[in-house]
Amino acid sequence: MRGFCCLLWLILCATALQAQERRASHCIALAGATPGLEYLHQAGWQDPVARDSVQIRYIAHASFLLRTEGGLNVVTDFTGFTGAAPLIPDVVTMNHAHETHWTAHPDPAIPHVLEGWAASGAGAEHHLDLGEMLIRNVPTDIRNMFGGVEKRGNSIFVFEAAGLCIGHLGHLHHVPTPEQYAALGRLDVVMAAVDGGITLPLDQMLEVLGRLRSSVIIPMHWFSDASLQRFLARIGPEFDVVNEGNSALTVSLRGLPGRPTIHVLQPKYLAEEE
């Protein structure tokens, strides 16, 4: 009987550990996407996330809420405001090119505040393993207000969860170097600024997206429908475009599209009643 109880205890422990493990991603492997398209649109941002999936919700400008099956909440380019809902994210990432990408006073209740720059100029280095999600960064340079260059002043953040590699290019000001591309690896999903000038000119952003070959591209940092449509008109026939008026989508590794797809999301602040 005692042996049986010990065996049962070991099984329960193994099950608990397995529930917290992160499904291995293929960021550094140049793997092709699985044919087929499967997006699951959820009614509210507080609803449970489907198994082996990540929900991506566009909040505003360059801020997105990433949610996992296990309940992790991560906000990108956090400005201190996500809407009327009383959300305390588990992690926030920030870039400081402009005030619309960071806050100097994040809520001290947020467990992990990841700044995409370092005061020393050496660049930030993040490798935060939360079990269900790994968050890392690749520093890039930005232009400063005086027309010069702030070395390693921006970060491309990469979120590895549910077997997916999700990248947020931040306030990207230059085409990544070969070393930076190698550090990024294969991004299944990428959030890219498409303003066409404040970050990268459209020609250069299209070059970056062509090099990344991500399965899903989510435009961000567009200031009007005109700038968004200008990007969509330039993207080229090799990309499909999905624009259903939603603010969120749920992505899974097995549901990635066979062709690179631009998925337009409409920004929407979080509401308590959702």
Short mmCIF file of C-alpha atoms in Angstrom, two decimals, residues 138 176-184:
data_model
loop_
_atom_site.label_atom_id
_atom_site.label_comp_id
_atom_site.label_asym_id
_atom_site.label_seq_id
_atom_site.Cartn_x
_atom_site.Cartn_y
_atom_site.Cartn_z
CA VAL A 138 17.66 41.55 -29.26
CA PRO A 176 18.75 44.43 -38.51
CA THR A 177 22.28 43.20 -39.05
CA PRO A 178 22.96 39.56 -39.98
CA GLU A 179 23.95 38.96 -36.36
CA GLN A 180 20.66 40.41 -35.14
CA TYR A 181 18.65 38.32 -37.59
CA ALA A 182 20.50 35.24 -36.36
CA ALA A 183 19.77 36.15 -32.73
CA LEU A 184 16.06 36.56 -33.53
#
